[in-house]
Coordinates of C-alpha atoms in Angstrom, one line a residue:
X1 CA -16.7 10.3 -8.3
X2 CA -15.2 10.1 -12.0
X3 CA -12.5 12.4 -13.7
X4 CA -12.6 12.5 -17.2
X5 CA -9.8 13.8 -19.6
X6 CA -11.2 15.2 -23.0
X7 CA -8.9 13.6 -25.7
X8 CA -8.4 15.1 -29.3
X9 CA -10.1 13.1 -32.1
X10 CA -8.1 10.4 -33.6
X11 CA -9.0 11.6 -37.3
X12 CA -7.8 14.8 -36.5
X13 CA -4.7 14.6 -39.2
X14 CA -2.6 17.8 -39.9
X15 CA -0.8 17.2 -43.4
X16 CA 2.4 19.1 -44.3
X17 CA 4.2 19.5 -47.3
X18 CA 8.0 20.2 -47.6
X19 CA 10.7 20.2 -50.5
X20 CA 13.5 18.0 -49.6
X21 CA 16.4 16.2 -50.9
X22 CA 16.7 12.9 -48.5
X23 CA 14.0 11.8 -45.7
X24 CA 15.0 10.6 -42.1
X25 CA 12.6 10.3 -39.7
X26 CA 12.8 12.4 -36.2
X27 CA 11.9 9.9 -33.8
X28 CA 10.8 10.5 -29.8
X29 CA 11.0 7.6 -26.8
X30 CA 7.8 7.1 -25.8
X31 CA 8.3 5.8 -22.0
X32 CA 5.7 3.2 -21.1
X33 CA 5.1 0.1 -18.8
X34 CA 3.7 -2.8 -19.3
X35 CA 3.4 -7.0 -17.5
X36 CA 6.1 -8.5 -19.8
X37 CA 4.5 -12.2 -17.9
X38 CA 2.4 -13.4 -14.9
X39 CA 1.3 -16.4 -13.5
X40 CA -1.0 -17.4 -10.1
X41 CA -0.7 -20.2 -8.5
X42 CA -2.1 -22.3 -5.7
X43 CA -0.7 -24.6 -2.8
X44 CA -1.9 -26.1 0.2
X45 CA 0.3 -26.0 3.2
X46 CA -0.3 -28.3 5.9
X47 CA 1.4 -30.0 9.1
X48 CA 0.7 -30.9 12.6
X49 CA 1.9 -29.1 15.2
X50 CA 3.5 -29.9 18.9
X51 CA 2.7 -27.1 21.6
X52 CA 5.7 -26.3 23.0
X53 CA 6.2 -27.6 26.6
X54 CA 6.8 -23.7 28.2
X55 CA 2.8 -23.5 27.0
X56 CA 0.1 -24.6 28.4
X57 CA -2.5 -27.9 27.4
X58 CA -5.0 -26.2 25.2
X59 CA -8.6 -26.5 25.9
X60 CA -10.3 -25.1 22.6
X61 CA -9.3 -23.0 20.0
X62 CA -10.2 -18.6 19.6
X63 CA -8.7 -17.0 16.7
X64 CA -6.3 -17.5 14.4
X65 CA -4.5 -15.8 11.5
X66 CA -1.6 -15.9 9.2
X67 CA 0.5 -14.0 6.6
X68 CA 3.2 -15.0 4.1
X69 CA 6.8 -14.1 4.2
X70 CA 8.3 -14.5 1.2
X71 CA 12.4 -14.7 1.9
X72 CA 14.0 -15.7 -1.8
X73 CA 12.9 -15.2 -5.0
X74 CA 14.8 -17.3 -8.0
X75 CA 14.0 -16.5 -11.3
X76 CA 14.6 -18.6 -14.4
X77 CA 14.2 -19.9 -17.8
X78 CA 10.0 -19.9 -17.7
X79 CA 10.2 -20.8 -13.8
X80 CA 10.1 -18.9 -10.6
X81 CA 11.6 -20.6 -7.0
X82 CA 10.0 -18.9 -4.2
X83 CA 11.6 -19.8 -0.4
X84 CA 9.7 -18.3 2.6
X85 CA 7.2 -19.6 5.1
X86 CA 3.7 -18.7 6.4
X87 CA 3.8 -17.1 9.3
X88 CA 0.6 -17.5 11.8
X89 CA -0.6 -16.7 15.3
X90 CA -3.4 -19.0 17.1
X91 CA -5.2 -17.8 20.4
X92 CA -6.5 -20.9 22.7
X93 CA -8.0 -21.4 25.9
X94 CA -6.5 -23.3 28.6
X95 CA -8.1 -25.3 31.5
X96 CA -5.2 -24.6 33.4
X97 CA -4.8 -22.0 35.9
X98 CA -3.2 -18.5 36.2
X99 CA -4.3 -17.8 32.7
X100 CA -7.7 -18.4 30.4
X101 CA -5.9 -17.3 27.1
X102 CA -2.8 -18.3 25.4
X103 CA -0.9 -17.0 22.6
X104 CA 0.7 -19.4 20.2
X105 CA 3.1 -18.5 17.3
X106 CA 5.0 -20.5 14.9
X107 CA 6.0 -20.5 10.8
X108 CA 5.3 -23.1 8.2
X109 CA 8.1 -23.2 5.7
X110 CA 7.9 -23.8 2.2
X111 CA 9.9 -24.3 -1.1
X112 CA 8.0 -23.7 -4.2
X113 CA 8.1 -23.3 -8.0
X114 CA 5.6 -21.6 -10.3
X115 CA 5.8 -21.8 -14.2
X116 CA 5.7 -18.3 -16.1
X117 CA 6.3 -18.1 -19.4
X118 CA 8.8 -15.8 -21.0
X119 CA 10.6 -15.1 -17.1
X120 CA 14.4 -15.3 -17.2
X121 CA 16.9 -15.5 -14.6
X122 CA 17.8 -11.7 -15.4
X123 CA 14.1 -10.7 -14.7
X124 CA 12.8 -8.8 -11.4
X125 CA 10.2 -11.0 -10.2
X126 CA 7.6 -9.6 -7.8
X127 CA 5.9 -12.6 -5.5
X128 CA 2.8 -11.4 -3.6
X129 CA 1.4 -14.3 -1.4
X130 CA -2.8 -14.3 -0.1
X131 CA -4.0 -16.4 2.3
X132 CA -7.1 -17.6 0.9
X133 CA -8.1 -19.9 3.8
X134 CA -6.5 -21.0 7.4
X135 CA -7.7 -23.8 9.3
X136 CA -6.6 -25.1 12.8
X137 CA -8.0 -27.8 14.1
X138 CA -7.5 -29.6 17.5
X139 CA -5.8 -33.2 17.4
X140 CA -5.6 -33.1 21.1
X141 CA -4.7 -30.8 24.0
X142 CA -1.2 -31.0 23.0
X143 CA -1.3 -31.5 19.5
X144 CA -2.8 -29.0 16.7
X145 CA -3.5 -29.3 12.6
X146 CA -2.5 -26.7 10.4
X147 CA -3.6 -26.4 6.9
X148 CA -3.3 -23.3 4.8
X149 CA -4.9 -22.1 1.1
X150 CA -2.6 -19.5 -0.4
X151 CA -2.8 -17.8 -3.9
X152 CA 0.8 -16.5 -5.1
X153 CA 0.5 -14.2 -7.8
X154 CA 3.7 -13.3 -10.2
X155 CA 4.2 -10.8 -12.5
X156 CA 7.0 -8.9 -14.2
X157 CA 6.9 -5.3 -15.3
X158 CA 8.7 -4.1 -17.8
X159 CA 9.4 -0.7 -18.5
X160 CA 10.5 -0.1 -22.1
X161 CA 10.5 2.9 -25.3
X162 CA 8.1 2.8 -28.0
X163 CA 10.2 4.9 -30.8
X164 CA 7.6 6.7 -32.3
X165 CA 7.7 8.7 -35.5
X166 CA 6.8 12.6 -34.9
X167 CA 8.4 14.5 -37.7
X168 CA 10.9 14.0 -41.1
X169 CA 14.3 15.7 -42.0
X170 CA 15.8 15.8 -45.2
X171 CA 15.3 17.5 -48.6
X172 CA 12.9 15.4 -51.1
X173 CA 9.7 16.6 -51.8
X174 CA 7.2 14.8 -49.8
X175 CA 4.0 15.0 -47.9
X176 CA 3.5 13.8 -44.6
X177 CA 0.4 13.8 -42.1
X178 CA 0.5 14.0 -38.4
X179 CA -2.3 12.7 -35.6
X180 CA -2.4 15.1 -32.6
X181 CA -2.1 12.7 -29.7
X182 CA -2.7 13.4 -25.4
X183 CA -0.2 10.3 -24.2
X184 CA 0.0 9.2 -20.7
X185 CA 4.1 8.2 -20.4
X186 CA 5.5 6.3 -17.2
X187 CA 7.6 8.7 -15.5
X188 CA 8.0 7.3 -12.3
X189 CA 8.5 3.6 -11.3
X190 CA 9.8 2.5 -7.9
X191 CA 8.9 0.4 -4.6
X192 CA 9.5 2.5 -1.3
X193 CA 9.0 1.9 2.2
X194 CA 7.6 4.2 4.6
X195 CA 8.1 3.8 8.7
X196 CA 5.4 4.5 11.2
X197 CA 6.3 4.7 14.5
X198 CA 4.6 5.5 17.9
X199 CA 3.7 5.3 21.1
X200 CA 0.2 4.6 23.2
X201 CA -0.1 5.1 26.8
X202 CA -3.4 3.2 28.1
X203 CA -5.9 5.5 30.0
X204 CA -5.8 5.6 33.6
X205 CA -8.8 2.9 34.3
X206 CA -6.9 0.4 32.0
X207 CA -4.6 -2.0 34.4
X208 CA -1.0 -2.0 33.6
X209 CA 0.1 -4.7 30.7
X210 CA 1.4 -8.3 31.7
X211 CA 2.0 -9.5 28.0
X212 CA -0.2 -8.8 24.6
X213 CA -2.6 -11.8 24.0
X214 CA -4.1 -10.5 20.2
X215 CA -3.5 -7.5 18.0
X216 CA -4.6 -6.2 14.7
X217 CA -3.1 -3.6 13.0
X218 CA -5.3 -2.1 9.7
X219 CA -5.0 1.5 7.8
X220 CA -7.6 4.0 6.5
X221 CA -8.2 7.4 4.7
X222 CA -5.2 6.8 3.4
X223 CA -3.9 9.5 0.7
X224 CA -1.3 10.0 -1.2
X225 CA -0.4 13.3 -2.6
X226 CA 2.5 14.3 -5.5
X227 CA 4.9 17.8 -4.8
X228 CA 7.5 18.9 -6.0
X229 CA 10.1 16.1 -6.1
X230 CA 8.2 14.5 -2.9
X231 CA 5.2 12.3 -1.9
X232 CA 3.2 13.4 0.9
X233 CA 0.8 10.4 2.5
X234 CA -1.9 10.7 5.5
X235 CA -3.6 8.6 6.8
X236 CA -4.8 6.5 9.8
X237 CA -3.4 3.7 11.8
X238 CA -6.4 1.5 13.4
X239 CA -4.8 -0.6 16.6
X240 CA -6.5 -3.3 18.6
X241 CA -5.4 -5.1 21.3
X242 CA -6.2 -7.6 23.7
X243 CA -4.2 -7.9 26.9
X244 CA -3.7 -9.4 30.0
X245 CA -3.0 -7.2 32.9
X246 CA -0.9 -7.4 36.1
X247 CA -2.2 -8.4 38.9
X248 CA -3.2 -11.8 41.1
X249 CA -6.2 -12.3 38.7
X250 CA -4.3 -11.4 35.4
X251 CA -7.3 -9.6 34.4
X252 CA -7.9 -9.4 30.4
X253 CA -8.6 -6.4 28.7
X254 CA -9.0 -5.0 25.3
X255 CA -8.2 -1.8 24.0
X256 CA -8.7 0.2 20.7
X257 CA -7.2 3.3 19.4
X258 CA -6.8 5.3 16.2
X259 CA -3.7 6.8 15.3
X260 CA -3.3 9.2 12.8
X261 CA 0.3 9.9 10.5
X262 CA 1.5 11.6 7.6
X263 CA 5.1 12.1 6.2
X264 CA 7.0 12.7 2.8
X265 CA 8.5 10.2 0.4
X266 CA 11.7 11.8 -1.4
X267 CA 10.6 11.2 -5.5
X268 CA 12.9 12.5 -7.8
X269 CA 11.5 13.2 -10.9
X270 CA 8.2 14.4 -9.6
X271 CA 5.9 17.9 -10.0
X272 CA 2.8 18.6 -9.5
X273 CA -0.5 18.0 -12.3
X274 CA 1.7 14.3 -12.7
X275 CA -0.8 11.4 -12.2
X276 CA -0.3 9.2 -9.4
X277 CA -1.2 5.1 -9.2
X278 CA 0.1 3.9 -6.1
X279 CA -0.6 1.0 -4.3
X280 CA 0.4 0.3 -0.6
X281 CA 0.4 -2.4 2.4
X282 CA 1.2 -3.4 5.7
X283 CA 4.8 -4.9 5.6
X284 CA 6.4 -5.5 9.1
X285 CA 4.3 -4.8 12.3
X286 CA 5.8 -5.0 15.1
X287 CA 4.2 -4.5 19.2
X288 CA 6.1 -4.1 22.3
X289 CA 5.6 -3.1 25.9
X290 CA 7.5 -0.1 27.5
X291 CA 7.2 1.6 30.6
X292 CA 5.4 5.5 30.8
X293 CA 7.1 8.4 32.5
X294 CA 6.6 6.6 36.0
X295 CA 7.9 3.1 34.6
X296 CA 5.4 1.3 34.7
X297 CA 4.4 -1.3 32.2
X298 CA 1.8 1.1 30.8
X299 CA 2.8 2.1 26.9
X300 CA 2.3 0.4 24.0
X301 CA 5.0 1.2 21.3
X302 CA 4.4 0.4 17.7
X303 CA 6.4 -0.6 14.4
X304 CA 4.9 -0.5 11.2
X305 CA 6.3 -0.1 7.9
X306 CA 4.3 0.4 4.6
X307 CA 5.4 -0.9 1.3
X308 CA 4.4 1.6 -1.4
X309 CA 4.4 0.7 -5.2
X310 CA 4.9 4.0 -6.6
X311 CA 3.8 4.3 -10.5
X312 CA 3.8 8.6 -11.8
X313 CA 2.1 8.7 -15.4
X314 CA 2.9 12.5 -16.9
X315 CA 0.8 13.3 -19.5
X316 CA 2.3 15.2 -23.0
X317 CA 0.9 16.5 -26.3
X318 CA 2.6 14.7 -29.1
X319 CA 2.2 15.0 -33.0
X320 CA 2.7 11.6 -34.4
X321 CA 3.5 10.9 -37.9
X322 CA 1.2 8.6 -39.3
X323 CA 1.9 8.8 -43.0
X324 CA 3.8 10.4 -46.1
X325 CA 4.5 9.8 -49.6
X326 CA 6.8 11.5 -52.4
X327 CA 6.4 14.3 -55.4
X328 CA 9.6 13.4 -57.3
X329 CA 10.3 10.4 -55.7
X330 CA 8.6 7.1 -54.5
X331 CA 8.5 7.0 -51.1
X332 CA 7.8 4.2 -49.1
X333 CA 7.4 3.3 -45.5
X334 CA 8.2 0.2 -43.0
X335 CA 5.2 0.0 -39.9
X336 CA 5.2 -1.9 -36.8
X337 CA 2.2 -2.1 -34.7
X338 CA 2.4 -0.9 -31.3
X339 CA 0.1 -0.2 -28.4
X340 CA 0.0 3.3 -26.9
X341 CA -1.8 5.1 -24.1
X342 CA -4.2 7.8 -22.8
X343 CA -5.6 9.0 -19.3
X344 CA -8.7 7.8 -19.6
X345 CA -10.0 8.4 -16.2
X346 CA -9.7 8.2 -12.2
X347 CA -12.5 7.0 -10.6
X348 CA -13.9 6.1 -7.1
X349 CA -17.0 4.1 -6.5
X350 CA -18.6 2.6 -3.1
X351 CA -21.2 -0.2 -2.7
X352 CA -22.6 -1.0 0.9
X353 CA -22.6 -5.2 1.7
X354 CA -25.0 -6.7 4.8
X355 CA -25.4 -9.9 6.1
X356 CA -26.1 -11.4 9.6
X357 CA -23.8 -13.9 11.6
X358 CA -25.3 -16.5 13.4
X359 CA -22.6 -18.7 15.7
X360 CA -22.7 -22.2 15.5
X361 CA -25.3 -24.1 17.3
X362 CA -23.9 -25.4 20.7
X363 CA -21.4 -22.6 21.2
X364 CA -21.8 -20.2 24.1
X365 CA -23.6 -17.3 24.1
X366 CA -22.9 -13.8 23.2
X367 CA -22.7 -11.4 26.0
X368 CA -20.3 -8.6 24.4
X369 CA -19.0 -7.6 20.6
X370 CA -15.2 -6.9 21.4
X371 CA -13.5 -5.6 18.2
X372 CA -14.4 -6.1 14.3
X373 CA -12.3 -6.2 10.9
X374 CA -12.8 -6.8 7.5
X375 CA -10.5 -7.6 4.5
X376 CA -11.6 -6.9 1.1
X377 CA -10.8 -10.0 -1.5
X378 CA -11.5 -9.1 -5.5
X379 CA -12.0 -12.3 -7.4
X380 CA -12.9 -11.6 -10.4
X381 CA -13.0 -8.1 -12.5
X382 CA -14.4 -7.9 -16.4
X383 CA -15.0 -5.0 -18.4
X384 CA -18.4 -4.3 -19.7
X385 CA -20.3 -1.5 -21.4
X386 CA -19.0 1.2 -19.6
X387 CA -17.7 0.0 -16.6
X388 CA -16.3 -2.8 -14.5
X389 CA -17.8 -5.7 -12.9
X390 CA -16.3 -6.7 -9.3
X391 CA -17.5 -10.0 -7.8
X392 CA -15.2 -10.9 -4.4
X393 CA -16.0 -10.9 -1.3
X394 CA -15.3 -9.1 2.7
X395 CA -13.8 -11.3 5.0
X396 CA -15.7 -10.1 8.4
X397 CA -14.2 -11.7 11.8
X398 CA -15.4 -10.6 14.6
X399 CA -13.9 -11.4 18.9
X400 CA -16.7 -11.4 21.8
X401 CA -16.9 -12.4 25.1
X402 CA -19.2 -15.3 25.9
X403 CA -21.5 -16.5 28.5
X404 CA -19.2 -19.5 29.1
X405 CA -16.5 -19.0 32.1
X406 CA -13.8 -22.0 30.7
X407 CA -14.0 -20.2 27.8
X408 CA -14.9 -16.8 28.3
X409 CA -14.0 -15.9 24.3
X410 CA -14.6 -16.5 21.1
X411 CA -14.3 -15.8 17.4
X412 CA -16.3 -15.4 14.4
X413 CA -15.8 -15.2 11.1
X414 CA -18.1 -14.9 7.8
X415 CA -17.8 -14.6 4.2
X416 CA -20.0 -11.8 2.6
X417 CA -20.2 -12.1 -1.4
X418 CA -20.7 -8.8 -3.4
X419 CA -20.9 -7.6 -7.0
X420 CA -20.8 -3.9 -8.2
X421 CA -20.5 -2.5 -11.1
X422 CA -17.4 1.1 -11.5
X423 CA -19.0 2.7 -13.5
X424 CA -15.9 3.9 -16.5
X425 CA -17.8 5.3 -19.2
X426 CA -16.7 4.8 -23.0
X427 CA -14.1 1.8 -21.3
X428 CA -13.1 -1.2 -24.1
X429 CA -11.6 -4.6 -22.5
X430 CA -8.2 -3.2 -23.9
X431 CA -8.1 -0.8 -21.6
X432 CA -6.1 -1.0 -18.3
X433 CA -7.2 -0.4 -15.3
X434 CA -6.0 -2.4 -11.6
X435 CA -8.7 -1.5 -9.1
X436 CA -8.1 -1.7 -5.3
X437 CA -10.8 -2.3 -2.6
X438 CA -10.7 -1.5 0.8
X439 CA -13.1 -1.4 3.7
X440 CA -14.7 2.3 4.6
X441 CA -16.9 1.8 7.4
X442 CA -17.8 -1.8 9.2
X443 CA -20.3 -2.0 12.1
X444 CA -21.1 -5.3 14.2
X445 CA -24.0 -5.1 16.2
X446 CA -25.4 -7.7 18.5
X447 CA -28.7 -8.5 17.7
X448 CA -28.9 -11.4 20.4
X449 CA -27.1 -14.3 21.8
X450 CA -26.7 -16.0 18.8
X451 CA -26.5 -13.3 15.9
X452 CA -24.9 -10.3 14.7
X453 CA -25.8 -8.2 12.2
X454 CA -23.0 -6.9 9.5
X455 CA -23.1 -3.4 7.7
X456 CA -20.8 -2.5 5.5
X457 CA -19.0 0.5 3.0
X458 CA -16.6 -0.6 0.3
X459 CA -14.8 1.4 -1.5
X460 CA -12.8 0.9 -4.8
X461 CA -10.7 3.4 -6.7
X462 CA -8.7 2.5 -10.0
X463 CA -6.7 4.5 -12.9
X464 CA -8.1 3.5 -16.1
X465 CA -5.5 3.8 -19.3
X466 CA -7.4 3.6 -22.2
X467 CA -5.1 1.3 -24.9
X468 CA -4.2 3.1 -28.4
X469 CA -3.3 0.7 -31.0
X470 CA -1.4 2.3 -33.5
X471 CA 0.6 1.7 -36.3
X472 CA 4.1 3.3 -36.3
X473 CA 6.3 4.0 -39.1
X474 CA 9.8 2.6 -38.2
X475 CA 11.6 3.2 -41.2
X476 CA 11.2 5.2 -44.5
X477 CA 12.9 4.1 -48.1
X478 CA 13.0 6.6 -51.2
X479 CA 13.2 5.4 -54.7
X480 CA 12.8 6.8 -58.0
X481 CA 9.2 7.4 -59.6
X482 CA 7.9 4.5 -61.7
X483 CA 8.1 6.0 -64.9
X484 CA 5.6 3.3 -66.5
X485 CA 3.0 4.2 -63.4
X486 CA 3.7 8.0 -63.5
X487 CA 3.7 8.0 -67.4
X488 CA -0.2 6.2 -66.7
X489 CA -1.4 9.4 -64.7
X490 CA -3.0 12.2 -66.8
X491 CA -1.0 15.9 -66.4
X492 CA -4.6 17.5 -65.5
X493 CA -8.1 15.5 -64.8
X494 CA -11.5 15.8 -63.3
X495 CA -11.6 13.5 -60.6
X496 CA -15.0 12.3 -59.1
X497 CA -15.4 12.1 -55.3
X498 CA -16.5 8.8 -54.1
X499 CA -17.3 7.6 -50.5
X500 CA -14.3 7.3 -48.5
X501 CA -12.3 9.7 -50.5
X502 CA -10.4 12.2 -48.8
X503 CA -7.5 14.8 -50.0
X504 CA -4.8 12.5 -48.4
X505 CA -5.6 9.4 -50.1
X506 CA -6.0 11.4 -53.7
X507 CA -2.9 13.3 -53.5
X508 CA -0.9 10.8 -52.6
X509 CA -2.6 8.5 -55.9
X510 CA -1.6 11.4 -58.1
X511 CA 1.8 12.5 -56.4
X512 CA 0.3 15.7 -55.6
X513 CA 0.5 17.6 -52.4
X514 CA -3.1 18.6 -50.0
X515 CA -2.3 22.4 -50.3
X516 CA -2.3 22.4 -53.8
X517 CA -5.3 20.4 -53.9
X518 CA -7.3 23.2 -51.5
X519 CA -5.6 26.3 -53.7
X520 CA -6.4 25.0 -57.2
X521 CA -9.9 24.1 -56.2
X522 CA -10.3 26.7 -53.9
X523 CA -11.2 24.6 -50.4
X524 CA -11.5 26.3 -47.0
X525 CA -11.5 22.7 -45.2
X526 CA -11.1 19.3 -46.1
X527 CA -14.5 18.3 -46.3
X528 CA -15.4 16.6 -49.5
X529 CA -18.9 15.2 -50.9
X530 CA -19.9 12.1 -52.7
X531 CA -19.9 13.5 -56.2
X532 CA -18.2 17.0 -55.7
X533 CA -15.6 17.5 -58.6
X534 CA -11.7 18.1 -57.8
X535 CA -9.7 19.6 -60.4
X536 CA -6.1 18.0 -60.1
X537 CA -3.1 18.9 -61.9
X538 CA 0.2 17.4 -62.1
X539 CA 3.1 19.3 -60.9
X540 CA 0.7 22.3 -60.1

């Protein structure tokens, strides 16, 4: 679905003549953002790893995953010092007894500096950290290799005023033109955190929980919504969990809920008809057992926050000044060039990815699909005729029990390419627009022991700005006529139209104003012809 806001034509000029003695221009802050610098960057993290001794030996690997935590960000001349450390989880099996599934944690620190030009120490640096790729591998029973891929992107946004020209005040007799505009201004710019809390009591055929083995936490549907001076966001909450129960046999079970949530974000500032571009993720997650009503070991309670990059765009009408020149006196003007912006449109677009996934050869069998999830990556975007190519691809991993009893589970894990194309009609590569994927619907099915079959809905939404190069007028000087260039011009002619003639450009050559041009020659509009004969008279 695409929303399109009709904008006024940018030859649309109103011209305007008035008698005064000075000329100031009246100026008017146009708010806008903008990435002042960025940079991305790549490191490998790697180090072997000791299981701890309160663990047991580890007999092959299950799943793994990881995130980065980024603690301290140091900004300074044209670098950026990053502290934090990847964070991951790895679920083994164990050949030892009383339990067939263990649950390892640990963090990989790291110290790291990325060039950006035109960063400053005084500069608010935002780090986001991927991980592109994870790989454990087994050295021994008691002895792992961690290597990590991550991509850290950093940017700085800048929010600054483009002083823009929209009238004059003085008294000198001069003529001056102004361009109708629709401008979208930044209105709102803030990060926020939003906290989800609650609680999940198993069902009554579910044995009561021992510890939590594996758990994935993902969002959905989620909407956000502007008020008066408030956000309101829904959503879903998607939970997973694999546990092991209480009992002699420490029976493992998995279990899979949706929650759903909504709540209100204070935003000062905020009305309704205002155009939200907000961006959100999963910050802190956090799983813990608590006892029911009865006390027993039977609820699941659940931490989550969700870091929200609010962005509000309002949109106003604004009558720039674009040019002027004097009567009775020369009248010049000093332009910058600056880059303004319109709405150009909010759009959705979905494209559906498949693909099969075959285990390896030697690997057991599969006898059951447990839980699915899939991550949407954006590699590359480029703007074409009139619309936006996206090549990346879904990360799909998939948990399932096997036919093997020493290792009764196992992961999978694929990489599905895809390229679509959002369609953004009448968009230009200057245009802005950051588009975010996420996954709408995934289904796994087994097709035997050996493959699955993927089907997938992704969905990408973006706010495109279209860019408006202008050229401003920053400062205006007044002189007297040039008497030798003014004595050159005749009191009355017969001027010939030729092609790109208009009444601006002529009365401004002969120091005479448009409305005296349209009376004397008796013009409804300001259409003129090749050829068509103006009668112009000096001081008319």
């Amino acid at each position: 679905m695409t929303y399109f806001r009709k904008c006024l034509h940018i030859n649309t000029y109103i011209s305007i003549y008035v008698e005064v003695f000075f000329v100031d221009l009246i100026k008017k802050n146009i708010h806008m953002d903008r990435v002042r610098a960025e940079a991305v960057s790549q490191i490998t993290l790697e180090d072997d790893m000791n299981i701890p001794e309160n663990k047991p030996d580890v007999n092959s690997l299950n799943l793994e995953k990881g995130c980065i935590v980024v603690e301290e960000v140091r900004p300074g001349a044209d670098v950026v010092m990053i502290k934090g450390n990847l964070s991951f989880s790895i679920l083994y099996h164990t050949a030892e007894e009383g339990s067939s599934l263990v649950l390892l944690e640990g963090r990989l620190p790291f110290d790291e500096r990325i060039n950006i030009q035109g960063v400053n120490s005084n500069d608010n640096v935002e780090i986001a950290g991927n991980v592109e790729d994870l790989t454990i591998g087994l050295i021994n029973s008691r002895k792992l290799s961690i290597q990590c891929l991550v991509t850290f992107h950093a940017q700085v946004n800048e929010i600054y005023d483009e002083e823009a020209p929209i009238g004059i005040a003085g008294t000198e007799a001069v003529e001056y033109r102004k361009l109708p505009m629709t401008l979208a201004q930044i209105a709102i710019s803030k990060n926020d955190i939003f906290r989800i809390k609650e609680e999940v009591t198993l069902p009554g055929s579910y044995p009561n929980l021992f510890q939590i083995l594996w758990n994935t936490v993902s969002l959905g549907d989620v909407e956000f919504k502007v008020m008066e001076e408030k956000l309101t966001l829904q959503g879903d909450v998607h939970l997973f969990v694999l546990y092991e129960g209480e009992g002699e046999d420490h029976p493992i079970r998995s279990f899979e809920t949706t929650l759903p949530f909504s709540g209100v974000l204070e935003c000062h500032g905020c009305r309704e008809g205002m155009l939200p571009d907000i961006r959100y993720s999963i910050g802190s997650q956090e799983l813990a057992i608590r006892p029911d009503l009865d006390g027993e070991e039977r609820t699941i309670g659940m931490e989550l926050t969700l870091d929200i990059t609010v962005r509000i765009y309002e949109e106003e009408e604004v009558e720039l000044l674009t040019d002027l020149y004097g009567v009775t006196k020369e009248v010049g003007t000093v332009i910058h060039n600056a880059d303004l912006r319109k709405l150009l449109s909010k759009v959705t677009g979905k494209t559906k990815v498949t693909d099969r996934i075959r285990i390896e050869s030697g690997n057991a069998t599969i006898l059951q699909l447990l839980h699915s999830e899939g991550k949407v990556a954006l590699d590359h975007q480029e703007v074409v005729d009139d619309g936006i190519l996206l090549q990346g691809s879904l990360a799909v991993k998939v948990m399932y029990i096997t036919g093997n009893d020493e290792a009764p589970y196992a992961g999978a894990q694929a990489l599905i390419p895809y390229q679509y194309l959002l369609d953004v009609p009448n968009i230009s590569p200057n245009d802005l627009g950051n588009v975010q994927g996420d996954v709408e619907q995934l289904q796994v099915t087994m097709l035997d022991g050996e493959e699955m079959d993927v089907k997938a809905v992704i969905s990408f939404s973006t706010t495109v700005f279209q860019n408006v190069p202008v050229e401003l007028i920053s400062q205006v000087t007044v002189s007297d006529l040039d008497t030798e260039r003014l004595g050159s011009l005749p009191g009355m002619v017969i001027y010939v139209v030729k092609e790109g003639d208009n009444l601006w450009n002529i009365g401004k050559k002969y120091y005479v104003p448009v409305d005296d041009l349209r009376e004397i020659n008796g013009l409804s509009d300001d259409e003129l012809k090749c050829g068509q004969r103006l009668l112009i008279v000096k001081g008319s």
